[in-house]
Every structure is written in structure tokens, then in C-alpha cells.
JSON list of C-alpha atoms and ligand atoms in Angstrom, two decimals:
[
{"chain": "A", "resi": 874, "resn": "MET", "atom": "CA", "xyz": [11.59, 9.53, -16.77]},
{"chain": "A", "resi": 875, "resn": "GLU", "atom": "CA", "xyz": [9.91, 11.14, -13.71]},
{"chain": "A", "resi": 876, "resn": "LYS", "atom": "CA", "xyz": [7.46, 12.93, -16.05]},
{"chain": "A", "resi": 877, "resn": "LYS", "atom": "CA", "xyz": [6.65, 9.65, -17.86]},
{"chain": "A", "resi": 878, "resn": "ILE", "atom": "CA", "xyz": [5.99, 7.89, -14.48]},
{"chain": "A", "resi": 879, "resn": "ASN", "atom": "CA", "xyz": [3.79, 10.71, -13.36]},
{"chain": "A", "resi": 880, "resn": "SER", "atom": "CA", "xyz": [1.73, 10.66, -16.56]},
{"chain": "A", "resi": 881, "resn": "GLY", "atom": "CA", "xyz": [1.42, 6.85, -16.30]},
{"chain": "A", "resi": 882, "resn": "LYS", "atom": "CA", "xyz": [0.06, 7.28, -12.78]},
{"chain": "A", "resi": 883, "resn": "LYS", "atom": "CA", "xyz": [-2.45, 9.86, -13.96]},
{"chain": "A", "resi": 884, "resn": "ILE", "atom": "CA", "xyz": [-3.57, 7.64, -16.83]},
{"chain": "A", "resi": 885, "resn": "ALA", "atom": "CA", "xyz": [-4.13, 4.68, -14.48]},
{"chain": "A", "resi": 886, "resn": "ALA", "atom": "CA", "xyz": [-5.96, 6.82, -11.95]},
{"chain": "A", "resi": 887, "resn": "THR", "atom": "CA", "xyz": [-8.25, 8.28, -14.67]},
{"chain": "A", "resi": 888, "resn": "LYS", "atom": "CA", "xyz": [-9.08, 4.82, -16.03]},
{"chain": "A", "resi": 889, "resn": "SER", "atom": "CA", "xyz": [-9.99, 3.55, -12.57]},
{"chain": "A", "resi": 890, "resn": "MET", "atom": "CA", "xyz": [-12.78, 6.12, -12.36]},
{"chain": "A", "resi": 891, "resn": "GLU", "atom": "CA", "xyz": [-14.82, 3.74, -14.55]},
{"chain": "A", "resi": 892, "resn": "PHE", "atom": "CA", "xyz": [-15.08, 1.40, -11.57]},
{"chain": "A", "resi": 893, "resn": "ILE", "atom": "CA", "xyz": [-16.45, 4.00, -9.18]},
{"chain": "A", "resi": 894, "resn": "ASP", "atom": "CA", "xyz": [-20.14, 4.20, -8.44]},
{"chain": "A", "resi": 895, "resn": "PRO", "atom": "CA", "xyz": [-20.56, 7.60, -6.82]},
{"chain": "A", "resi": 896, "resn": "LYS", "atom": "CA", "xyz": [-23.58, 6.34, -4.85]},
{"chain": "A", "resi": 897, "resn": "LYS", "atom": "CA", "xyz": [-21.50, 3.69, -3.10]},
{"chain": "A", "resi": 898, "resn": "ILE", "atom": "CA", "xyz": [-18.75, 4.12, -0.53]},
{"chain": "A", "resi": 899, "resn": "ILE", "atom": "CA", "xyz": [-15.26, 4.03, -2.04]},
{"chain": "A", "resi": 900, "resn": "GLY", "atom": "CA", "xyz": [-12.08, 2.77, -0.39]},
{"chain": "A", "resi": 901, "resn": "LEU", "atom": "CA", "xyz": [-9.11, 5.10, -1.04]},
{"chain": "A", "resi": 902, "resn": "GLY", "atom": "CA", "xyz": [-5.54, 3.83, -0.82]},
{"chain": "A", "resi": 903, "resn": "THR", "atom": "CA", "xyz": [-2.48, 5.95, -0.24]},
{"chain": "A", "resi": 904, "resn": "GLY", "atom": "CA", "xyz": [0.24, 7.46, -2.38]},
{"chain": "A", "resi": 905, "resn": "SER", "atom": "CA", "xyz": [0.86, 9.81, -5.32]},
{"chain": "A", "resi": 906, "resn": "THR", "atom": "CA", "xyz": [-1.16, 7.64, -7.78]},
{"chain": "A", "resi": 907, "resn": "VAL", "atom": "CA", "xyz": [-4.16, 7.67, -5.44]},
{"chain": "A", "resi": 908, "resn": "ASN", "atom": "CA", "xyz": [-3.73, 11.41, -5.01]},
{"chain": "A", "resi": 909, "resn": "HIS", "atom": "CA", "xyz": [-4.33, 11.74, -8.77]},
{"chain": "A", "resi": 910, "resn": "LEU", "atom": "CA", "xyz": [-7.51, 9.71, -8.32]},
{"chain": "A", "resi": 911, "resn": "ILE", "atom": "CA", "xyz": [-8.71, 11.90, -5.41]},
{"chain": "A", "resi": 912, "resn": "ASN", "atom": "CA", "xyz": [-8.19, 14.99, -7.59]},
{"chain": "A", "resi": 913, "resn": "LYS", "atom": "CA", "xyz": [-10.14, 13.31, -10.40]},
{"chain": "A", "resi": 914, "resn": "ILE", "atom": "CA", "xyz": [-13.01, 12.42, -8.03]},
{"chain": "A", "resi": 915, "resn": "HIS", "atom": "CA", "xyz": [-13.02, 16.02, -6.89]},
{"chain": "A", "resi": 916, "resn": "GLU", "atom": "CA", "xyz": [-13.20, 17.36, -10.50]},
{"chain": "A", "resi": 917, "resn": "THR", "atom": "CA", "xyz": [-15.76, 14.84, -11.75]},
{"chain": "A", "resi": 918, "resn": "PHE", "atom": "CA", "xyz": [-18.13, 14.43, -8.83]},
{"chain": "A", "resi": 919, "resn": "VAL", "atom": "CA", "xyz": [-17.62, 16.92, -5.99]},
{"chain": "A", "resi": 920, "resn": "LEU", "atom": "CA", "xyz": [-17.46, 19.97, -8.26]},
{"chain": "A", "resi": 921, "resn": "ASN", "atom": "CA", "xyz": [-20.74, 18.82, -9.80]},
{"chain": "A", "resi": 922, "resn": "GLY", "atom": "CA", "xyz": [-22.48, 18.73, -6.46]},
{"chain": "A", "resi": 923, "resn": "GLN", "atom": "CA", "xyz": [-22.33, 14.96, -5.93]},
{"chain": "A", "resi": 924, "resn": "LEU", "atom": "CA", "xyz": [-21.70, 13.84, -2.32]},
{"chain": "A", "resi": 925, "resn": "ILE", "atom": "CA", "xyz": [-18.85, 11.32, -2.31]},
{"chain": "A", "resi": 926, "resn": "THR", "atom": "CA", "xyz": [-18.23, 9.17, 0.78]},
{"chain": "A", "resi": 927, "resn": "ALA", "atom": "CA", "xyz": [-15.01, 7.19, 1.23]},
{"chain": "A", "resi": 928, "resn": "VAL", "atom": "CA", "xyz": [-12.99, 5.16, 3.67]},
{"chain": "A", "resi": 929, "resn": "SER", "atom": "CA", "xyz": [-9.36, 6.22, 3.95]},
{"chain": "A", "resi": 930, "resn": "THR", "atom": "CA", "xyz": [-6.18, 4.21, 4.47]},
{"chain": "A", "resi": 931, "resn": "SER", "atom": "CA", "xyz": [-3.98, 6.99, 5.92]},
{"chain": "A", "resi": 932, "resn": "THR", "atom": "CA", "xyz": [-3.87, 10.45, 7.43]},
{"chain": "A", "resi": 933, "resn": "GLU", "atom": "CA", "xyz": [-2.28, 11.65, 4.18]},
{"chain": "A", "resi": 934, "resn": "THR", "atom": "CA", "xyz": [-5.31, 10.46, 2.13]},
{"chain": "A", "resi": 935, "resn": "THR", "atom": "CA", "xyz": [-7.81, 11.68, 4.74]},
{"chain": "A", "resi": 936, "resn": "ASP", "atom": "CA", "xyz": [-6.23, 15.17, 4.68]},
{"chain": "A", "resi": 937, "resn": "LEU", "atom": "CA", "xyz": [-6.22, 15.50, 0.88]},
{"chain": "A", "resi": 938, "resn": "ALA", "atom": "CA", "xyz": [-9.67, 13.96, 0.34]},
{"chain": "A", "resi": 939, "resn": "SER", "atom": "CA", "xyz": [-11.29, 16.02, 3.10]},
{"chain": "A", "resi": 940, "resn": "SER", "atom": "CA", "xyz": [-9.73, 19.21, 1.79]},
{"chain": "A", "resi": 941, "resn": "LEU", "atom": "CA", "xyz": [-11.30, 18.46, -1.62]},
{"chain": "A", "resi": 942, "resn": "GLY", "atom": "CA", "xyz": [-14.79, 17.95, -0.17]},
{"chain": "A", "resi": 943, "resn": "ILE", "atom": "CA", "xyz": [-14.84, 14.14, 0.01]},
{"chain": "A", "resi": 944, "resn": "ASN", "atom": "CA", "xyz": [-16.69, 12.83, 3.09]},
{"chain": "A", "resi": 945, "resn": "ILE", "atom": "CA", "xyz": [-14.40, 10.40, 4.99]},
{"chain": "A", "resi": 946, "resn": "ILE", "atom": "CA", "xyz": [-16.03, 7.92, 7.30]},
{"chain": "A", "resi": 947, "resn": "ASP", "atom": "CA", "xyz": [-14.62, 5.19, 9.57]},
{"chain": "A", "resi": 948, "resn": "LEU", "atom": "CA", "xyz": [-14.21, 1.67, 8.28]},
{"chain": "A", "resi": 949, "resn": "ASP", "atom": "CA", "xyz": [-16.29, 0.40, 11.19]},
{"chain": "A", "resi": 950, "resn": "GLN", "atom": "CA", "xyz": [-19.31, 2.37, 9.90]},
{"chain": "A", "resi": 951, "resn": "VAL", "atom": "CA", "xyz": [-19.30, 0.24, 6.68]},
{"chain": "A", "resi": 952, "resn": "ASP", "atom": "CA", "xyz": [-20.38, -3.38, 6.38]},
{"chain": "A", "resi": 953, "resn": "GLU", "atom": "CA", "xyz": [-18.69, -4.08, 3.09]},
{"chain": "A", "resi": 954, "resn": "LEU", "atom": "CA", "xyz": [-16.90, -1.94, 0.52]},
{"chain": "A", "resi": 955, "resn": "ASN", "atom": "CA", "xyz": [-17.78, -2.37, -3.13]},
{"chain": "A", "resi": 956, "resn": "VAL", "atom": "CA", "xyz": [-14.40, -1.13, -4.42]},
{"chain": "A", "resi": 957, "resn": "VAL", "atom": "CA", "xyz": [-11.04, -0.08, -3.02]},
{"chain": "A", "resi": 958, "resn": "ILE", "atom": "CA", "xyz": [-8.55, 1.64, -5.35]},
{"chain": "A", "resi": 959, "resn": "ASP", "atom": "CA", "xyz": [-4.89, 1.74, -4.31]},
{"chain": "A", "resi": 960, "resn": "GLY", "atom": "CA", "xyz": [-1.37, 2.02, -5.65]},
{"chain": "A", "resi": 961, "resn": "ALA", "atom": "CA", "xyz": [1.52, -0.47, -5.35]},
{"chain": "A", "resi": 962, "resn": "ASP", "atom": "CA", "xyz": [5.27, -0.48, -5.32]},
{"chain": "A", "resi": 963, "resn": "GLU", "atom": "CA", "xyz": [5.70, -3.68, -7.32]},
{"chain": "A", "resi": 964, "resn": "VAL", "atom": "CA", "xyz": [3.36, -5.99, -9.19]},
{"chain": "A", "resi": 965, "resn": "ASP", "atom": "CA", "xyz": [4.35, -9.47, -10.39]},
{"chain": "A", "resi": 966, "resn": "PRO", "atom": "CA", "xyz": [2.83, -11.60, -13.18]},
{"chain": "A", "resi": 967, "resn": "GLU", "atom": "CA", "xyz": [0.45, -13.35, -10.65]},
{"chain": "A", "resi": 968, "resn": "ASN", "atom": "CA", "xyz": [-0.83, -9.93, -9.46]},
{"chain": "A", "resi": 969, "resn": "ASN", "atom": "CA", "xyz": [1.00, -10.27, -6.14]},
{"chain": "A", "resi": 970, "resn": "LEU", "atom": "CA", "xyz": [2.15, -6.95, -4.76]},
{"chain": "A", "resi": 971, "resn": "ILE", "atom": "CA", "xyz": [4.65, -5.18, -2.59]},
{"chain": "A", "resi": 972, "resn": "LYS", "atom": "CA", "xyz": [2.98, -2.26, -0.86]},
{"chain": "A", "resi": 973, "resn": "GLY", "atom": "CA", "xyz": [3.93, 0.05, 1.97]},
{"chain": "A", "resi": 974, "resn": "GLY", "atom": "CA", "xyz": [6.33, 2.45, 0.29]},
{"chain": "A", "resi": 975, "resn": "GLY", "atom": "CA", "xyz": [4.17, 5.21, 1.77]},
{"chain": "A", "resi": 976, "resn": "GLY", "atom": "CA", "xyz": [4.07, 3.54, 5.18]},
{"chain": "A", "resi": 977, "resn": "ALA", "atom": "CA", "xyz": [0.32, 2.73, 5.09]},
{"chain": "A", "resi": 978, "resn": "LEU", "atom": "CA", "xyz": [0.44, -1.02, 4.53]},
{"chain": "A", "resi": 979, "resn": "LEU", "atom": "CA", "xyz": [-1.45, -2.06, 7.70]},
{"chain": "A", "resi": 980, "resn": "MET", "atom": "CA", "xyz": [-4.45, 0.19, 7.14]},
{"chain": "A", "resi": 981, "resn": "GLU", "atom": "CA", "xyz": [-4.31, -0.53, 3.38]},
{"chain": "A", "resi": 982, "resn": "LYS", "atom": "CA", "xyz": [-4.40, -4.33, 3.95]},
{"chain": "A", "resi": 983, "resn": "ILE", "atom": "CA", "xyz": [-7.29, -4.06, 6.38]},
{"chain": "A", "resi": 984, "resn": "VAL", "atom": "CA", "xyz": [-9.34, -1.94, 4.02]},
{"chain": "A", "resi": 985, "resn": "ALA", "atom": "CA", "xyz": [-8.41, -4.12, 1.00]},
{"chain": "A", "resi": 986, "resn": "SER", "atom": "CA", "xyz": [-9.53, -7.28, 2.81]},
{"chain": "A", "resi": 987, "resn": "CYS", "atom": "CA", "xyz": [-12.98, -5.72, 3.45]},
{"chain": "A", "resi": 988, "resn": "SER", "atom": "CA", "xyz": [-13.55, -5.00, -0.21]},
{"chain": "A", "resi": 989, "resn": "LYS", "atom": "CA", "xyz": [-15.34, -6.91, -2.99]},
{"chain": "A", "resi": 990, "resn": "GLN", "atom": "CA", "xyz": [-12.99, -5.47, -5.56]},
{"chain": "A", "resi": 991, "resn": "PHE", "atom": "CA", "xyz": [-9.40, -4.34, -4.89]},
{"chain": "A", "resi": 992, "resn": "ILE", "atom": "CA", "xyz": [-8.19, -2.41, -7.87]},
{"chain": "A", "resi": 993, "resn": "ILE", "atom": "CA", "xyz": [-4.54, -1.49, -8.24]},
{"chain": "A", "resi": 994, "resn": "ILE", "atom": "CA", "xyz": [-3.43, 1.57, -10.18]},
{"chain": "A", "resi": 995, "resn": "VAL", "atom": "CA", "xyz": [0.21, 1.80, -11.23]},
{"chain": "A", "resi": 996, "resn": "ASP", "atom": "CA", "xyz": [2.50, 3.19, -13.92]},
{"chain": "A", "resi": 997, "resn": "SER", "atom": "CA", "xyz": [4.36, 0.61, -15.97]},
{"chain": "A", "resi": 998, "resn": "SER", "atom": "CA", "xyz": [7.64, 1.02, -13.96]},
{"chain": "A", "resi": 999, "resn": "LYS", "atom": "CA", "xyz": [5.99, -0.98, -11.11]},
{"chain": "A", "resi": 1000, "resn": "ILE", "atom": "CA", "xyz": [5.62, -4.16, -13.20]},
{"chain": "A", "resi": 1001, "resn": "VAL", "atom": "CA", "xyz": [8.34, -6.74, -12.34]},
{"chain": "A", "resi": 1002, "resn": "SER", "atom": "CA", "xyz": [8.97, -10.40, -13.17]},
{"chain": "A", "resi": 1003, "resn": "ASN", "atom": "CA", "xyz": [9.92, -11.12, -9.49]},
{"chain": "A", "resi": 1004, "resn": "LEU", "atom": "CA", "xyz": [9.05, -9.22, -6.36]},
{"chain": "A", "resi": 1005, "resn": "GLY", "atom": "CA", "xyz": [11.84, -7.94, -4.18]},
{"chain": "A", "resi": 1006, "resn": "LYS", "atom": "CA", "xyz": [13.89, -5.20, -5.81]},
{"chain": "A", "resi": 1007, "resn": "PHE", "atom": "CA", "xyz": [11.75, -2.74, -3.85]},
{"chain": "A", "resi": 1008, "resn": "PRO", "atom": "CA", "xyz": [12.60, -3.18, -0.15]},
{"chain": "A", "resi": 1009, "resn": "LEU", "atom": "CA", "xyz": [9.82, -5.12, 1.54]},
{"chain": "A", "resi": 1010, "resn": "PRO", "atom": "CA", "xyz": [8.14, -3.02, 4.24]},
{"chain": "A", "resi": 1011, "resn": "VAL", "atom": "CA", "xyz": [7.25, -4.85, 7.50]},
{"chain": "A", "resi": 1012, "resn": "GLU", "atom": "CA", "xyz": [5.30, -3.02, 10.25]},
{"chain": "A", "resi": 1013, "resn": "VAL", "atom": "CA", "xyz": [6.47, -3.86, 13.80]},
{"chain": "A", "resi": 1014, "resn": "VAL", "atom": "CA", "xyz": [5.49, -2.65, 17.23]},
{"chain": "A", "resi": 1015, "resn": "GLN", "atom": "CA", "xyz": [7.81, -0.07, 18.87]},
{"chain": "A", "resi": 1016, "resn": "PHE", "atom": "CA", "xyz": [8.44, -2.07, 22.04]},
{"chain": "A", "resi": 1017, "resn": "GLY", "atom": "CA", "xyz": [11.53, -4.23, 21.64]},
{"chain": "A", "resi": 1018, "resn": "SER", "atom": "CA", "xyz": [11.91, -3.23, 18.00]},
{"chain": "A", "resi": 1019, "resn": "GLU", "atom": "CA", "xyz": [15.68, -3.82, 17.87]},
{"chain": "A", "resi": 1020, "resn": "ARG", "atom": "CA", "xyz": [15.11, -7.43, 19.08]},
{"chain": "A", "resi": 1021, "resn": "ILE", "atom": "CA", "xyz": [12.25, -7.88, 16.60]},
{"chain": "A", "resi": 1022, "resn": "LYS", "atom": "CA", "xyz": [14.69, -6.70, 13.86]},
{"chain": "A", "resi": 1023, "resn": "ASP", "atom": "CA", "xyz": [17.16, -9.36, 15.05]},
{"chain": "A", "resi": 1024, "resn": "SER", "atom": "CA", "xyz": [14.51, -12.09, 14.79]},
{"chain": "A", "resi": 1025, "resn": "VAL", "atom": "CA", "xyz": [13.52, -10.88, 11.30]},
{"chain": "A", "resi": 1026, "resn": "GLU", "atom": "CA", "xyz": [17.19, -11.17, 10.27]},
{"chain": "A", "resi": 1027, "resn": "ARG", "atom": "CA", "xyz": [17.45, -14.67, 11.73]},
{"chain": "A", "resi": 1028, "resn": "LEU", "atom": "CA", "xyz": [14.30, -15.75, 9.91]},
{"chain": "A", "resi": 1029, "resn": "LEU", "atom": "CA", "xyz": [15.64, -14.44, 6.63]},
{"chain": "A", "resi": 1030, "resn": "VAL", "atom": "CA", "xyz": [18.90, -16.36, 7.02]},
{"chain": "A", "resi": 1031, "resn": "SER", "atom": "CA", "xyz": [16.90, -19.56, 7.85]},
{"chain": "A", "resi": 1032, "resn": "LEU", "atom": "CA", "xyz": [14.88, -19.03, 4.66]},
{"chain": "A", "resi": 1033, "resn": "GLY", "atom": "CA", "xyz": [18.05, -18.88, 2.57]},
{"chain": "A", "resi": 1034, "resn": "TYR", "atom": "CA", "xyz": [18.59, -15.13, 2.12]},
{"chain": "A", "resi": 1035, "resn": "GLN", "atom": "CA", "xyz": [22.35, -14.41, 2.14]},
{"chain": "A", "resi": 1036, "resn": "MET", "atom": "CA", "xyz": [23.41, -11.56, 4.45]},
{"chain": "A", "resi": 1037, "resn": "PRO", "atom": "CA", "xyz": [19.99, -9.84, 4.38]},
{"chain": "A", "resi": 1038, "resn": "LYS", "atom": "CA", "xyz": [20.01, -6.10, 5.06]},
{"chain": "A", "resi": 1039, "resn": "VAL", "atom": "CA", "xyz": [17.18, -4.87, 7.28]},
{"chain": "A", "resi": 1040, "resn": "THR", "atom": "CA", "xyz": [16.80, -1.17, 8.11]},
{"chain": "A", "resi": 1041, "resn": "PHE", "atom": "CA", "xyz": [14.39, 0.93, 10.06]},
{"chain": "A", "resi": 1042, "resn": "ARG", "atom": "CA", "xyz": [12.38, 3.36, 7.90]},
{"chain": "A", "resi": 1043, "resn": "ARG", "atom": "CA", "xyz": [13.41, 6.85, 8.98]},
{"chain": "A", "resi": 1044, "resn": "SER", "atom": "CA", "xyz": [11.71, 10.22, 9.07]},
{"chain": "A", "resi": 1045, "resn": "GLU", "atom": "CA", "xyz": [13.88, 13.32, 8.97]},
{"chain": "A", "resi": 1046, "resn": "THR", "atom": "CA", "xyz": [15.10, 13.06, 12.54]},
{"chain": "A", "resi": 1047, "resn": "ASN", "atom": "CA", "xyz": [14.03, 9.71, 13.91]},
{"chain": "A", "resi": 1048, "resn": "LYS", "atom": "CA", "xyz": [12.52, 6.33, 13.20]},
{"chain": "A", "resi": 1049, "resn": "TYR", "atom": "CA", "xyz": [9.44, 6.71, 11.00]},
{"chain": "A", "resi": 1050, "resn": "VAL", "atom": "CA", "xyz": [6.17, 6.12, 12.95]},
{"chain": "A", "resi": 1051, "resn": "THR", "atom": "CA", "xyz": [3.07, 4.87, 11.12]},
{"chain": "A", "resi": 1052, "resn": "ASP", "atom": "CA", "xyz": [-0.48, 6.13, 11.56]},
{"chain": "A", "resi": 1053, "resn": "GLN", "atom": "CA", "xyz": [-0.99, 3.13, 13.90]},
{"chain": "A", "resi": 1054, "resn": "HIS", "atom": "CA", "xyz": [2.06, 4.21, 15.98]},
{"chain": "A", "resi": 1055, "resn": "ASN", "atom": "CA", "xyz": [4.30, 1.38, 14.79]},
{"chain": "A", "resi": 1056, "resn": "TYR", "atom": "CA", "xyz": [7.76, 1.26, 13.14]},
{"chain": "A", "resi": 1057, "resn": "ILE", "atom": "CA", "xyz": [8.60, -0.03, 9.65]},
{"chain": "A", "resi": 1058, "resn": "LEU", "atom": "CA", "xyz": [11.45, -2.35, 8.86]},
{"chain": "A", "resi": 1059, "resn": "ASP", "atom": "CA", "xyz": [12.54, -2.31, 5.19]},
{"chain": "A", "resi": 1060, "resn": "LEU", "atom": "CA", "xyz": [13.89, -5.69, 4.04]},
{"chain": "A", "resi": 1061, "resn": "HIS", "atom": "CA", "xyz": [16.45, -5.25, 1.24]},
{"chain": "A", "resi": 1062, "resn": "LEU", "atom": "CA", "xyz": [16.21, -8.66, -0.40]},
{"chain": "A", "resi": 1063, "resn": "ASN", "atom": "CA", "xyz": [16.75, -7.91, -4.08]},
{"chain": "A", "resi": 1064, "resn": "GLU", "atom": "CA", "xyz": [14.65, -10.95, -4.98]},
{"chain": "A", "resi": 1065, "resn": "ILE", "atom": "CA", "xyz": [11.96, -12.68, -2.96]},
{"chain": "A", "resi": 1066, "resn": "LEU", "atom": "CA", "xyz": [12.40, -16.44, -3.23]},
{"chain": "A", "resi": 1067, "resn": "ASP", "atom": "CA", "xyz": [9.06, -17.67, -1.95]},
{"chain": "A", "resi": 1068, "resn": "ALA", "atom": "CA", "xyz": [6.63, -14.89, -1.12]},
{"chain": "A", "resi": 1069, "resn": "LYS", "atom": "CA", "xyz": [4.10, -17.08, 0.74]},
{"chain": "A", "resi": 1070, "resn": "ALA", "atom": "CA", "xyz": [6.72, -18.71, 3.01]},
{"chain": "A", "resi": 1071, "resn": "LEU", "atom": "CA", "xyz": [8.29, -15.38, 3.71]},
{"chain": "A", "resi": 1072, "resn": "SER", "atom": "CA", "xyz": [4.99, -13.72, 4.53]},
{"chain": "A", "resi": 1073, "resn": "LEU", "atom": "CA", "xyz": [3.89, -16.60, 6.80]},
{"chain": "A", "resi": 1074, "resn": "GLY", "atom": "CA", "xyz": [7.28, -16.74, 8.56]},
{"chain": "A", "resi": 1075, "resn": "LEU", "atom": "CA", "xyz": [7.32, -13.02, 9.24]},
{"chain": "A", "resi": 1076, "resn": "LEU", "atom": "CA", "xyz": [3.69, -12.94, 10.52]},
{"chain": "A", "resi": 1077, "resn": "GLN", "atom": "CA", "xyz": [4.59, -15.62, 13.03]},
{"chain": "A", "resi": 1078, "resn": "LEU", "atom": "CA", "xyz": [7.28, -13.54, 14.67]},
{"chain": "A", "resi": 1079, "resn": "VAL", "atom": "CA", "xyz": [6.22, -11.84, 17.87]},
{"chain": "A", "resi": 1080, "resn": "GLY", "atom": "CA", "xyz": [6.02, -8.07, 17.35]},
{"chain": "A", "resi": 1081, "resn": "VAL", "atom": "CA", "xyz": [5.42, -8.19, 13.61]},
{"chain": "A", "resi": 1082, "resn": "VAL", "atom": "CA", "xyz": [2.08, -6.50, 12.88]},
{"chain": "A", "resi": 1083, "resn": "GLU", "atom": "CA", "xyz": [1.83, -6.80, 9.11]},
{"chain": "A", "resi": 1084, "resn": "VAL", "atom": "CA", "xyz": [3.85, -7.49, 5.99]},
{"chain": "A", "resi": 1085, "resn": "GLY", "atom": "CA", "xyz": [3.82, -5.49, 2.76]},
{"chain": "A", "resi": 1086, "resn": "LEU", "atom": "CA", "xyz": [3.25, -8.57, 0.60]},
{"chain": "A", "resi": 1087, "resn": "PHE", "atom": "CA", "xyz": [-0.34, -8.51, -0.76]},
{"chain": "A", "resi": 1088, "resn": "MET", "atom": "CA", "xyz": [-1.04, -11.89, -2.19]},
{"chain": "A", "resi": 1089, "resn": "ASP", "atom": "CA", "xyz": [-4.28, -13.08, -3.84]},
{"chain": "A", "resi": 1090, "resn": "LEU", "atom": "CA", "xyz": [-5.93, -9.80, -2.99]},
{"chain": "A", "resi": 1091, "resn": "ALA", "atom": "CA", "xyz": [-5.85, -7.70, -6.18]},
{"chain": "A", "resi": 1092, "resn": "SER", "atom": "CA", "xyz": [-8.82, -8.22, -8.48]},
{"chain": "A", "resi": 1093, "resn": "LYS", "atom": "CA", "xyz": [-7.64, -5.91, -11.21]},
{"chain": "A", "resi": 1094, "resn": "ILE", "atom": "CA", "xyz": [-4.41, -4.14, -12.12]},
{"chain": "A", "resi": 1095, "resn": "ILE", "atom": "CA", "xyz": [-4.63, -0.93, -14.16]},
{"chain": "A", "resi": 1096, "resn": "ILE", "atom": "CA", "xyz": [-1.27, -0.05, -15.74]},
{"chain": "A", "resi": 1097, "resn": "GLY", "atom": "CA", "xyz": [-0.82, 3.49, -17.08]},
{"chain": "A", "resi": 1098, "resn": "ASP", "atom": "CA", "xyz": [1.73, 4.06, -19.83]},
{"chain": "A", "resi": 1099, "resn": "ASP", "atom": "CA", "xyz": [1.73, 6.84, -22.36]},
{"chain": "B", "resi": 1586, "resn": "5RP", "atom": "C1", "xyz": [1.58, 3.27, 0.45]},
{"chain": "B", "resi": 1586, "resn": "5RP", "atom": "C2", "xyz": [1.59, 2.42, -0.74]},
{"chain": "B", "resi": 1586, "resn": "5RP", "atom": "C3", "xyz": [1.51, 3.07, -2.06]},
{"chain": "B", "resi": 1586, "resn": "5RP", "atom": "O1", "xyz": [0.38, 2.63, -2.67]},
{"chain": "B", "resi": 1586, "resn": "5RP", "atom": "C4", "xyz": [2.70, 2.72, -2.87]},
{"chain": "B", "resi": 1586, "resn": "5RP", "atom": "O2", "xyz": [3.89, 3.14, -2.15]},
{"chain": "B", "resi": 1586, "resn": "5RP", "atom": "C5", "xyz": [2.71, 3.40, -4.26]},
{"chain": "B", "resi": 1586, "resn": "5RP", "atom": "O3", "xyz": [2.86, 4.80, -4.11]},
{"chain": "B", "resi": 1586, "resn": "5RP", "atom": "P1", "xyz": [2.84, 5.76, -5.35]},
{"chain": "B", "resi": 1586, "resn": "5RP", "atom": "O4", "xyz": [1.49, 5.76, -5.91]},
{"chain": "B", "resi": 1586, "resn": "5RP", "atom": "O5", "xyz": [3.25, 7.13, -4.74]},
{"chain": "B", "resi": 1586, "resn": "5RP", "atom": "O6", "xyz": [3.87, 5.30, -6.31]},
{"chain": "B", "resi": 1586, "resn": "5RP", "atom": "O7", "xyz": [1.65, 1.20, -0.65]},
{"chain": "B", "resi": 1586, "resn": "5RP", "atom": "O8", "xyz": [1.81, 2.58, 1.63]}
]
């Protein structure tokens, strides 16, 4: 199963190369599927002497891309991105996504929202009829984070979720800290009832920075399956 997922990720990453113009700045998402893409960019362009410039969505992506000779620049140095390619944790039939499994949702959403085309690369296990089996990541500030978690739980109950489980994302020893120095709450909902209402409600809570629901953003979904 793991092997099949990995080859699906590779197939999707390879296909997405068709949408890259090496003369234009590329937006690179985060995660194992994007790592396949970064390796492909290295093999296809960098090793052939082509200078590739990209905007990154995480330290993880910056480290890998830089180590493979891709020039990473700051988003603020770019007016508009032609294409951003990223992975996802779930994709529904309307191309709405859950993202943030790798903890990079805030930077990913900012970069995606600056892009003309936001292309998602996934293996077929990510395709679902309803979002929500994958715990929904919500980035929150560190200050007062236990109280923010309480208010998230209260909101979920008011929206009709029965006994919602909300947990802090953990690193080996402590709460996981994002590249922007925030925490992540994972919302174990099983099924998301109304993604728009949930997203709006969460974004109105003080201390919530961003929500891992990406709605009306993806322009293309590439699904890899062998
Ligand atoms: C990181 C993400 C990733 O794109 C998502 O978790 C998919 O990861 P992978 O390609 O490893 O399955 O949203 O924040």
C-alpha cells in the first residue's frame, strides 16, 4: 500500500512538470509529493544548467530545494506567481482541500493566494467524497493557546459537531511549532458538515491564524495512480 501511494505521488509530481515554465518563478508547496517534484526539477533543469528560481512554503522545502541547486527567493520579491504546485491531505469532488498535514498551511495558503494557477498533486488515496476524515489543522498563536482551544471546541459544538476532539500537534517532546512560530490544533471531526461555515467561524475566533481548509483555490488536481 505504502509503495503504491509513493508511486502515485511520483506519477502526479512528474505530470505536473508539464505546467512549469523554467523561465518563470515557481511556487513550491511542502510534503513528500512536492519533494518528488523538487527532485524532478533538479534532474530535468538544474542538472542541465538551467537556473530555476522558486518561492518556498516551508523550511523543509527551502532546505531540500536549496541543497539541489534551486534558487529560493522571498515571496515579497515577486509580484505574481504563474504557478504554485503543492500536495494535499484530502481533495473533495468540488476540489476543496484539507492541507496542513506537514504543518505548513499558513505559508502554503499565502503563496497559493498569490498564484495564477494553484496545482495540486496527490496520489489517489487523497480523494474523498467528504472532507474530514483527516484531522483538520488549524494554526493558532502560542499565547493563550489552551483558551483558544476551548473556544474552538465551543464553536464546534455550536456548529453541531458532537463531542469534537481537538488536540495539539506534537513534536517528539513538546507542542509542534510551525515555521511562523505558532501551534497547530488538529480537529478530529470525521466528517465536515459545512466547510465554508466552519472555516468562517474558526477564522473569527481570536488567536486563530489560519485554517487548513483550502476552498475555491485549486485550479487543477493531478491524481497519480499506477
Ligand atoms: C503540508 C501539506 C502537504 O501538502 C500535505 O500534508 C500532503 O503531504 P504529502 O505530499 O507528504 O502527502 O499540506 O502542510
